[in-house]
Amino acid sequence: MAGRQFFSFVVKSVVLGIFVAGLMLFLVPNLRNGEGFTLPWLGEQSGTAMRKTYRDAISRSAPAVVNIYSVSIENDVGVYRSRPRERTSLGSGVIMTESGYILTCNHVVQNADSIVVAVQDGQILEAQIVGTDQYTDLAVLKVKGENLHQIPQPERHDVEVGDMVMAIGNPFDLGQTVTHGMVSRAGRNGLSNFVDFIQTDAVLNQGNSGGALVDSNGNLVGITNANFQVRDSRNGVRNVDGINFAVPYELARRVMDEIITSGKVVRGQLGFIGGEIRGRPGVIVTAVAKQSPAEEAGLRPNDIIMAINGVALESASKTLDMIAETKPGTTLDLEISRNGERLDISVTVAELGGSS
């Protein structure tokens, strides 16, 4: 009798267990999807348990962003004598190497008689200018410090429109400040890229120039540069909210490496301006500079450059990049179309000035 009762108890328990399991599968869809059993009111320890934070990204990158104070001596000419006046410019910079190379904007340190760098750990260091590049508005500085924090740098440039980014700098000398926004244009990385920078709505103010634009992992994606400005007949020049720029990381790194290696950035140029033709291959020449290699070679406005050294052209910007990256003194063979006639001309690349 006892054995029969035990068997009946086991059967009832199994049936009840199957019924409860089926009921739970019906009431809790996550179990049917293999996601496990969770109760939100048990998992949340407090109101901030599920918060989103960029704390890790900032802790990786912020120590590498420095405050820069450049001092220049100006002479005010009075009635009886010249009176020297000290002018201080405020900006930011990014520690790119543990050995003390720093990237900033050229306009932050231009014409400076002395430059002081304040590191986030309290070090105050004197900086020397290694070189500058006016086309990208970048400058490379060198400091000697201890335990300098190198900013994390990506292996490849993969910033895309819609990515979340943060700008780190020292606006108005308030101390290190972080703003965030979204990338609305990714920018280009070629050496002919003079204005096509990363565009973002991360807020930049006076003092942010030369600071870091980092992604949500804390990796450097650009060197913050400027606001978009318009001229107002009533108020003069004013900044436009939500449109700010940064030099793409790969371009900034390339400029820095060339300045460190050779003291300047060497760019090739032929002396023409070109654009694309909708629906047709090639680059149409819109203007040719006087006494330029292009003019001396016989290139004319409205010529269509079809290929350079046998490589077909499709993009004006890529064509200018290719020329800029060609060593001065190199001869290029251009295949052009002029009034429907095919011509071949050779032109020697000259050096574009502007770096020091």
CSV table of C-alpha atoms in Angstrom, one decimal:
chain,number,residue,atom,x,y,z
A,1,MET,CA,0.0,0.0,0.0
A,2,ALA,CA,2.8,2.4,1.0
A,3,GLY,CA,4.6,1.7,-2.3
A,4,ARG,CA,1.4,2.4,-4.3
A,5,GLN,CA,0.9,5.7,-2.5
A,6,PHE,CA,4.5,6.7,-3.2
A,7,PHE,CA,4.2,5.9,-6.9
A,8,SER,CA,1.0,7.9,-7.1
A,9,PHE,CA,2.7,10.9,-5.4
A,10,VAL,CA,5.6,10.7,-7.9
A,11,VAL,CA,3.3,10.7,-10.9
A,12,LYS,CA,1.2,13.6,-9.5
A,13,SER,CA,4.4,15.6,-8.9
A,14,VAL,CA,5.7,15.0,-12.4
A,15,VAL,CA,2.3,16.0,-13.9
A,16,LEU,CA,2.2,19.1,-11.8
A,17,GLY,CA,5.8,20.0,-12.7
A,18,ILE,CA,5.0,19.7,-16.4
A,19,PHE,CA,1.9,21.8,-16.0
A,20,VAL,CA,3.9,24.5,-14.1
A,21,ALA,CA,6.7,24.5,-16.7
A,22,GLY,CA,4.2,24.9,-19.6
A,23,LEU,CA,2.5,27.7,-17.8
A,24,MET,CA,5.8,29.5,-17.3
A,25,LEU,CA,6.7,29.1,-21.0
A,26,PHE,CA,3.4,30.6,-21.9
A,27,LEU,CA,3.7,33.5,-19.4
A,28,VAL,CA,7.4,34.3,-19.9
A,29,PRO,CA,8.3,34.6,-23.6
A,30,ASN,CA,12.0,35.0,-22.8
A,31,LEU,CA,12.1,31.3,-21.8
A,32,ARG,CA,10.8,30.2,-25.2
A,33,ASN,CA,13.6,32.3,-26.9
A,34,GLY,CA,16.3,30.7,-24.8
A,35,GLU,CA,17.1,34.0,-23.0
A,36,GLY,CA,16.7,32.7,-19.5
A,37,PHE,CA,14.4,33.7,-16.7
A,38,THR,CA,14.7,37.3,-15.4
A,39,LEU,CA,12.6,39.4,-13.1
A,40,PRO,CA,13.3,43.1,-13.6
A,41,TRP,CA,12.3,43.9,-10.0
A,42,LEU,CA,14.9,41.4,-8.8
A,43,GLY,CA,17.7,42.5,-11.2
A,44,GLU,CA,17.6,46.2,-10.5
A,45,GLN,CA,19.5,47.1,-7.4
A,46,SER,CA,18.9,50.8,-7.7
A,47,GLY,CA,17.5,53.4,-10.1
A,48,THR,CA,21.0,53.8,-11.7
A,49,ALA,CA,21.8,50.1,-12.3
A,50,MET,CA,20.9,50.2,-16.0
A,51,ARG,CA,22.4,53.7,-16.8
A,52,LYS,CA,24.5,54.3,-19.8
A,53,THR,CA,27.9,55.8,-19.2
A,54,TYR,CA,31.1,56.8,-21.1
A,55,ARG,CA,33.1,56.8,-17.9
A,56,ASP,CA,35.5,54.1,-19.2
A,57,ALA,CA,36.1,55.9,-22.5
A,58,ILE,CA,36.8,59.2,-20.8
A,59,SER,CA,39.1,57.6,-18.2
A,60,ARG,CA,41.2,56.2,-21.1
A,61,SER,CA,41.4,59.4,-23.1
A,62,ALA,CA,41.0,62.4,-20.9
A,63,PRO,CA,44.4,62.1,-19.1
A,64,ALA,CA,46.1,62.6,-22.5
A,65,VAL,CA,44.4,65.9,-23.3
A,66,VAL,CA,46.4,68.9,-22.1
A,67,ASN,CA,45.9,72.6,-21.6
A,68,ILE,CA,48.1,74.8,-23.8
A,69,TYR,CA,49.0,78.4,-23.0
A,70,SER,CA,51.0,80.2,-25.7
A,71,VAL,CA,52.5,83.6,-24.8
A,72,SER,CA,53.6,86.2,-27.4
A,73,ILE,CA,55.2,89.6,-26.8
A,74,GLU,CA,53.6,92.4,-28.8
A,75,ASN,CA,55.0,96.0,-28.9
A,76,ASP,CA,52.5,98.8,-28.6
A,77,VAL,CA,54.1,101.9,-30.1
A,78,GLY,CA,53.4,104.9,-27.9
A,79,VAL,CA,54.2,108.6,-28.4
A,80,TYR,CA,57.5,108.4,-26.6
A,81,ARG,CA,58.5,104.7,-26.5
A,82,SER,CA,57.5,101.2,-27.5
A,83,ARG,CA,55.7,99.4,-24.8
A,84,PRO,CA,55.9,95.6,-24.8
A,85,ARG,CA,52.6,93.8,-24.1
A,86,GLU,CA,52.2,90.1,-23.2
A,87,ARG,CA,49.4,88.2,-25.0
A,88,THR,CA,48.3,84.7,-23.9
A,89,SER,CA,46.4,82.4,-26.2
A,90,LEU,CA,44.4,79.4,-24.8
A,91,GLY,CA,44.0,76.0,-26.4
A,92,SER,CA,44.2,72.3,-25.9
A,93,GLY,CA,46.5,69.5,-27.1
A,94,VAL,CA,46.7,65.7,-27.3
A,95,ILE,CA,49.6,63.6,-26.1
A,96,MET,CA,50.3,61.3,-29.1
A,97,THR,CA,53.3,59.4,-27.8
A,98,GLU,CA,54.8,58.6,-24.4
A,99,SER,CA,58.0,60.3,-25.5
A,100,GLY,CA,56.1,63.7,-25.4
A,101,TYR,CA,54.9,64.5,-28.9
A,102,ILE,CA,51.7,66.6,-28.8
A,103,LEU,CA,49.3,67.5,-31.5
A,104,THR,CA,47.4,70.8,-31.4
A,105,CYS,CA,46.2,73.5,-33.8
A,106,ASN,CA,48.6,75.8,-35.5
A,107,HIS,CA,46.5,78.8,-34.7
A,108,VAL,CA,46.9,78.0,-31.0
A,109,VAL,CA,50.7,78.4,-31.0
A,110,GLN,CA,51.2,80.6,-34.0
A,111,ASN,CA,53.8,83.4,-33.4
A,112,ALA,CA,54.2,82.2,-29.8
A,113,ASP,CA,57.4,83.3,-27.9
A,114,SER,CA,56.8,80.6,-25.3
A,115,ILE,CA,54.4,77.7,-24.8
A,116,VAL,CA,53.4,76.1,-21.5
A,117,VAL,CA,51.6,72.8,-21.3
A,118,ALA,CA,49.5,71.8,-18.3
A,119,VAL,CA,49.1,68.0,-17.9
A,120,GLN,CA,46.1,66.7,-16.1
A,121,ASP,CA,48.3,65.0,-13.4
A,122,GLY,CA,49.6,68.5,-12.4
A,123,GLN,CA,52.8,68.7,-14.4
A,124,ILE,CA,53.6,72.1,-15.9
A,125,LEU,CA,55.9,71.7,-18.9
A,126,GLU,CA,57.6,73.9,-21.4
A,127,ALA,CA,57.0,73.0,-25.0
A,128,GLN,CA,59.0,73.4,-28.2
A,129,ILE,CA,57.4,73.6,-31.7
A,130,VAL,CA,58.7,70.8,-33.9
A,131,GLY,CA,56.8,71.9,-37.0
A,132,THR,CA,53.5,73.2,-38.3
A,133,ASP,CA,51.2,72.7,-41.3
A,134,GLN,CA,49.0,75.6,-42.3
A,135,TYR,CA,46.8,73.6,-44.7
A,136,THR,CA,45.5,71.3,-41.9
A,137,ASP,CA,46.0,73.9,-39.2
A,138,LEU,CA,48.1,71.4,-37.2
A,139,ALA,CA,51.2,71.9,-35.1
A,140,VAL,CA,53.5,69.3,-33.4
A,141,LEU,CA,55.0,70.2,-30.0
A,142,LYS,CA,57.5,68.3,-27.9
A,143,VAL,CA,57.7,68.2,-24.1
A,144,LYS,CA,59.8,66.4,-21.5
A,145,GLY,CA,57.6,65.0,-18.8
A,146,GLU,CA,57.2,61.9,-16.6
A,147,ASN,CA,54.7,59.1,-17.1
A,148,LEU,CA,52.9,60.9,-19.9
A,149,HIS,CA,49.6,59.3,-20.8
A,150,GLN,CA,49.4,58.5,-24.6
A,151,ILE,CA,45.9,58.7,-25.9
A,152,PRO,CA,44.4,55.5,-27.3
A,153,GLN,CA,44.7,55.5,-31.1
A,154,PRO,CA,42.8,53.2,-33.5
A,155,GLU,CA,44.5,50.8,-35.9
A,156,ARG,CA,42.4,52.1,-38.7
A,157,HIS,CA,40.1,55.0,-39.3
A,158,ASP,CA,36.5,53.8,-39.3
A,159,VAL,CA,34.5,56.8,-38.2
A,160,GLU,CA,31.1,56.9,-39.8
A,161,VAL,CA,28.1,59.2,-40.0
A,162,GLY,CA,25.9,58.6,-36.9
A,163,ASP,CA,28.8,57.6,-34.6
A,164,MET,CA,28.7,59.1,-31.1
A,165,VAL,CA,31.8,61.1,-30.3
A,166,MET,CA,33.0,63.3,-27.4
A,167,ALA,CA,35.1,66.4,-27.5
A,168,ILE,CA,37.6,66.9,-24.7
A,169,GLY,CA,39.3,70.2,-24.1
A,170,ASN,CA,39.7,73.3,-21.9
A,171,PRO,CA,37.1,75.9,-23.1
A,172,PHE,CA,37.5,79.4,-21.6
A,173,ASP,CA,40.1,78.0,-19.2
A,174,LEU,CA,37.4,76.4,-17.1
A,175,GLY,CA,39.4,73.2,-16.8
A,176,GLN,CA,39.0,70.0,-18.7
A,177,THR,CA,35.4,69.7,-20.1
A,178,VAL,CA,33.7,67.0,-22.1
A,179,THR,CA,30.9,67.5,-24.6
A,180,HIS,CA,29.3,64.9,-26.8
A,181,GLY,CA,27.5,64.7,-30.1
A,182,MET,CA,27.1,62.8,-33.4
A,183,VAL,CA,29.2,62.6,-36.5
A,184,SER,CA,27.4,64.2,-39.5
A,185,ARG,CA,30.3,64.0,-41.9
A,186,ALA,CA,33.2,61.6,-41.7
A,187,GLY,CA,35.8,63.7,-43.6
A,188,ARG,CA,38.7,62.6,-45.9
A,189,ASN,CA,42.2,61.6,-45.1
A,190,GLY,CA,44.2,62.6,-48.2
A,191,LEU,CA,46.9,65.3,-48.1
A,192,SER,CA,44.9,67.5,-50.4
A,193,ASN,CA,42.3,67.6,-47.8
A,194,PHE,CA,42.4,71.2,-46.7
A,195,VAL,CA,38.9,71.8,-45.5
A,196,ASP,CA,37.0,68.5,-45.6
A,197,PHE,CA,37.1,67.6,-41.9
A,198,ILE,CA,34.9,65.6,-39.6
A,199,GLN,CA,31.7,67.5,-38.9
A,200,THR,CA,30.0,67.0,-35.5
A,201,ASP,CA,27.5,68.7,-33.2
A,202,ALA,CA,29.7,68.1,-30.2
A,203,VAL,CA,30.0,71.6,-28.7
A,204,LEU,CA,33.4,73.5,-29.2
A,205,ASN,CA,34.2,76.8,-27.6
A,206,GLN,CA,37.3,79.0,-27.4
A,207,GLY,CA,40.0,76.9,-25.8
A,208,ASN,CA,38.8,73.6,-27.3
A,209,SER,CA,41.0,74.0,-30.4
A,210,GLY,CA,43.6,71.3,-30.6
A,211,GLY,CA,41.8,69.0,-28.2
A,212,ALA,CA,40.6,65.4,-28.7
A,213,LEU,CA,37.5,64.1,-30.5
A,214,VAL,CA,37.1,60.5,-29.3
A,215,ASP,CA,34.7,57.7,-30.0
A,216,SER,CA,32.6,55.8,-27.4
A,217,ASN,CA,35.6,53.5,-26.7
A,218,GLY,CA,37.9,56.5,-25.9
A,219,ASN,CA,39.9,56.1,-29.2
A,220,LEU,CA,41.1,59.3,-30.9
A,221,VAL,CA,39.2,60.0,-34.1
A,222,GLY,CA,40.1,63.6,-34.7
A,223,ILE,CA,41.8,66.8,-33.5
A,224,THR,CA,39.1,69.4,-32.7
A,225,ASN,CA,39.6,72.5,-34.8
A,226,ALA,CA,36.9,75.1,-35.2
A,227,ASN,CA,33.2,76.2,-35.2
A,228,PHE,CA,31.4,77.0,-38.4
A,229,GLN,CA,31.1,80.7,-38.7
A,230,VAL,CA,28.9,83.1,-40.7
A,231,ARG,CA,29.2,86.8,-41.2
A,232,ASP,CA,26.1,88.7,-40.0
A,233,SER,CA,25.7,92.3,-41.3
A,234,ARG,CA,24.4,93.3,-37.9
A,235,ASN,CA,26.5,91.3,-35.5
A,236,GLY,CA,29.6,90.6,-37.5
A,237,VAL,CA,31.1,87.1,-37.4
A,238,ARG,CA,29.3,84.6,-35.2
A,239,ASN,CA,29.5,80.8,-34.6
A,240,VAL,CA,26.7,78.5,-35.8
A,241,ASP,CA,25.5,76.1,-33.1
A,242,GLY,CA,25.8,72.4,-33.9
A,243,ILE,CA,28.3,72.6,-36.7
A,244,ASN,CA,31.9,72.0,-35.5
A,245,PHE,CA,34.9,70.5,-37.1
A,246,ALA,CA,37.9,68.2,-36.4
A,247,VAL,CA,40.9,67.0,-38.4
A,248,PRO,CA,40.5,63.2,-39.1
A,249,TYR,CA,42.8,61.1,-37.0
A,250,GLU,CA,44.6,59.4,-39.9
A,251,LEU,CA,45.4,62.7,-41.6
A,252,ALA,CA,46.5,64.3,-38.3
A,253,ARG,CA,48.8,61.3,-37.6
A,254,ARG,CA,50.2,61.4,-41.0
A,255,VAL,CA,51.0,65.1,-40.8
A,256,MET,CA,52.6,64.6,-37.4
A,257,ASP,CA,54.8,61.7,-38.6
A,258,GLU,CA,56.0,63.7,-41.6
A,259,ILE,CA,56.8,66.7,-39.5
A,260,ILE,CA,58.7,64.6,-37.0
A,261,THR,CA,60.6,62.8,-39.7
A,262,SER,CA,61.4,65.7,-42.1
A,263,GLY,CA,60.4,68.9,-40.3
A,264,LYS,CA,57.5,69.6,-42.7
A,265,VAL,CA,54.8,68.0,-44.8
A,266,VAL,CA,55.8,67.7,-48.5
A,267,ARG,CA,52.9,67.9,-50.9
A,268,GLY,CA,53.0,67.8,-54.7
A,269,GLN,CA,50.9,70.1,-56.9
A,270,LEU,CA,50.3,70.7,-60.6
A,271,GLY,CA,48.5,74.1,-60.3
A,272,PHE,CA,45.0,73.3,-61.5
A,273,ILE,CA,41.5,73.1,-60.0
A,274,GLY,CA,39.2,70.4,-61.2
A,275,GLY,CA,35.8,69.0,-60.7
A,276,GLU,CA,33.7,66.0,-61.7
A,277,ILE,CA,31.4,65.6,-64.7
A,278,ARG,CA,28.0,64.1,-63.8
A,279,GLY,CA,27.5,60.9,-65.7
A,280,ARG,CA,30.9,60.9,-67.3
A,281,PRO,CA,34.4,59.7,-66.2
A,282,GLY,CA,37.3,62.0,-65.8
A,283,VAL,CA,38.1,65.3,-64.1
A,284,ILE,CA,37.3,68.6,-65.8
A,285,VAL,CA,39.8,71.4,-65.4
A,286,THR,CA,38.1,74.6,-64.2
A,287,ALA,CA,41.2,76.8,-63.7
A,288,VAL,CA,44.9,76.7,-64.3
A,289,ALA,CA,47.3,78.8,-62.2
A,290,LYS,CA,49.8,81.1,-64.0
A,291,GLN,CA,53.3,79.8,-64.3
A,292,SER,CA,52.3,76.5,-62.8
A,293,PRO,CA,53.5,73.1,-64.0
A,294,ALA,CA,50.0,72.5,-65.5
A,295,GLU,CA,50.2,75.7,-67.6
A,296,GLU,CA,53.8,75.1,-68.7
A,297,ALA,CA,52.7,71.6,-69.8
A,298,GLY,CA,49.9,73.1,-71.9
A,299,LEU,CA,46.9,72.1,-69.8
A,300,ARG,CA,43.9,74.4,-70.4
A,301,PRO,CA,40.5,75.1,-68.7
A,302,ASN,CA,37.8,72.8,-69.9
A,303,ASP,CA,40.3,70.0,-70.6
A,304,ILE,CA,39.1,66.7,-69.3
A,305,ILE,CA,41.8,64.6,-67.6
A,306,MET,CA,40.8,61.0,-68.3
A,307,ALA,CA,43.8,59.2,-66.7
A,308,ILE,CA,47.1,59.8,-65.0
A,309,ASN,CA,49.9,57.3,-65.6
A,310,GLY,CA,47.3,55.0,-67.1
A,311,VAL,CA,45.0,55.1,-64.1
A,312,ALA,CA,41.5,56.1,-65.0
A,313,LEU,CA,40.1,59.1,-63.0
A,314,GLU,CA,36.7,59.1,-61.4
A,315,SER,CA,36.9,61.5,-58.4
A,316,ALA,CA,38.4,65.0,-58.3
A,317,SER,CA,39.2,64.7,-54.6
A,318,LYS,CA,41.0,61.4,-55.1
A,319,THR,CA,42.9,62.8,-58.1
A,320,LEU,CA,44.1,65.8,-56.0
A,321,ASP,CA,45.1,63.4,-53.2
A,322,MET,CA,47.1,61.3,-55.6
A,323,ILE,CA,48.9,64.4,-56.9
A,324,ALA,CA,49.5,65.7,-53.4
A,325,GLU,CA,51.0,62.4,-52.4
A,326,THR,CA,53.4,62.3,-55.4
A,327,LYS,CA,57.0,63.3,-54.7
A,328,PRO,CA,57.9,66.7,-56.2
A,329,GLY,CA,60.1,66.3,-59.3
A,330,THR,CA,58.1,63.3,-60.5
A,331,THR,CA,56.9,63.3,-64.1
A,332,LEU,CA,53.2,62.3,-64.7
A,333,ASP,CA,51.7,61.3,-68.0
A,334,LEU,CA,48.2,62.8,-68.4
A,335,GLU,CA,45.7,61.5,-70.9
A,336,ILE,CA,43.3,64.4,-71.7
A,337,SER,CA,40.3,65.0,-73.9
A,338,ARG,CA,40.1,68.5,-75.5
A,339,ASN,CA,37.1,69.3,-77.7
A,340,GLY,CA,36.6,65.6,-78.3
A,341,GLU,CA,40.3,65.0,-79.3
A,342,ARG,CA,42.5,62.7,-77.2
A,343,LEU,CA,45.9,64.2,-76.2
A,344,ASP,CA,48.8,63.0,-74.1
A,345,ILE,CA,50.9,65.5,-72.1
A,346,SER,CA,53.6,65.2,-69.5
A,347,VAL,CA,53.9,67.4,-66.5
A,348,THR,CA,56.4,67.6,-63.6
A,349,VAL,CA,55.1,67.8,-60.1
A,350,ALA,CA,56.1,70.8,-58.0
A,351,GLU,CA,56.2,71.2,-54.3
A,352,LEU,CA,53.3,73.0,-52.6
A,353,GLY,CA,54.5,75.3,-49.9
A,354,GLY,CA,53.0,76.0,-46.5
A,355,SER,CA,54.6,73.7,-43.9
A,356,SER,CA,57.4,74.7,-41.6
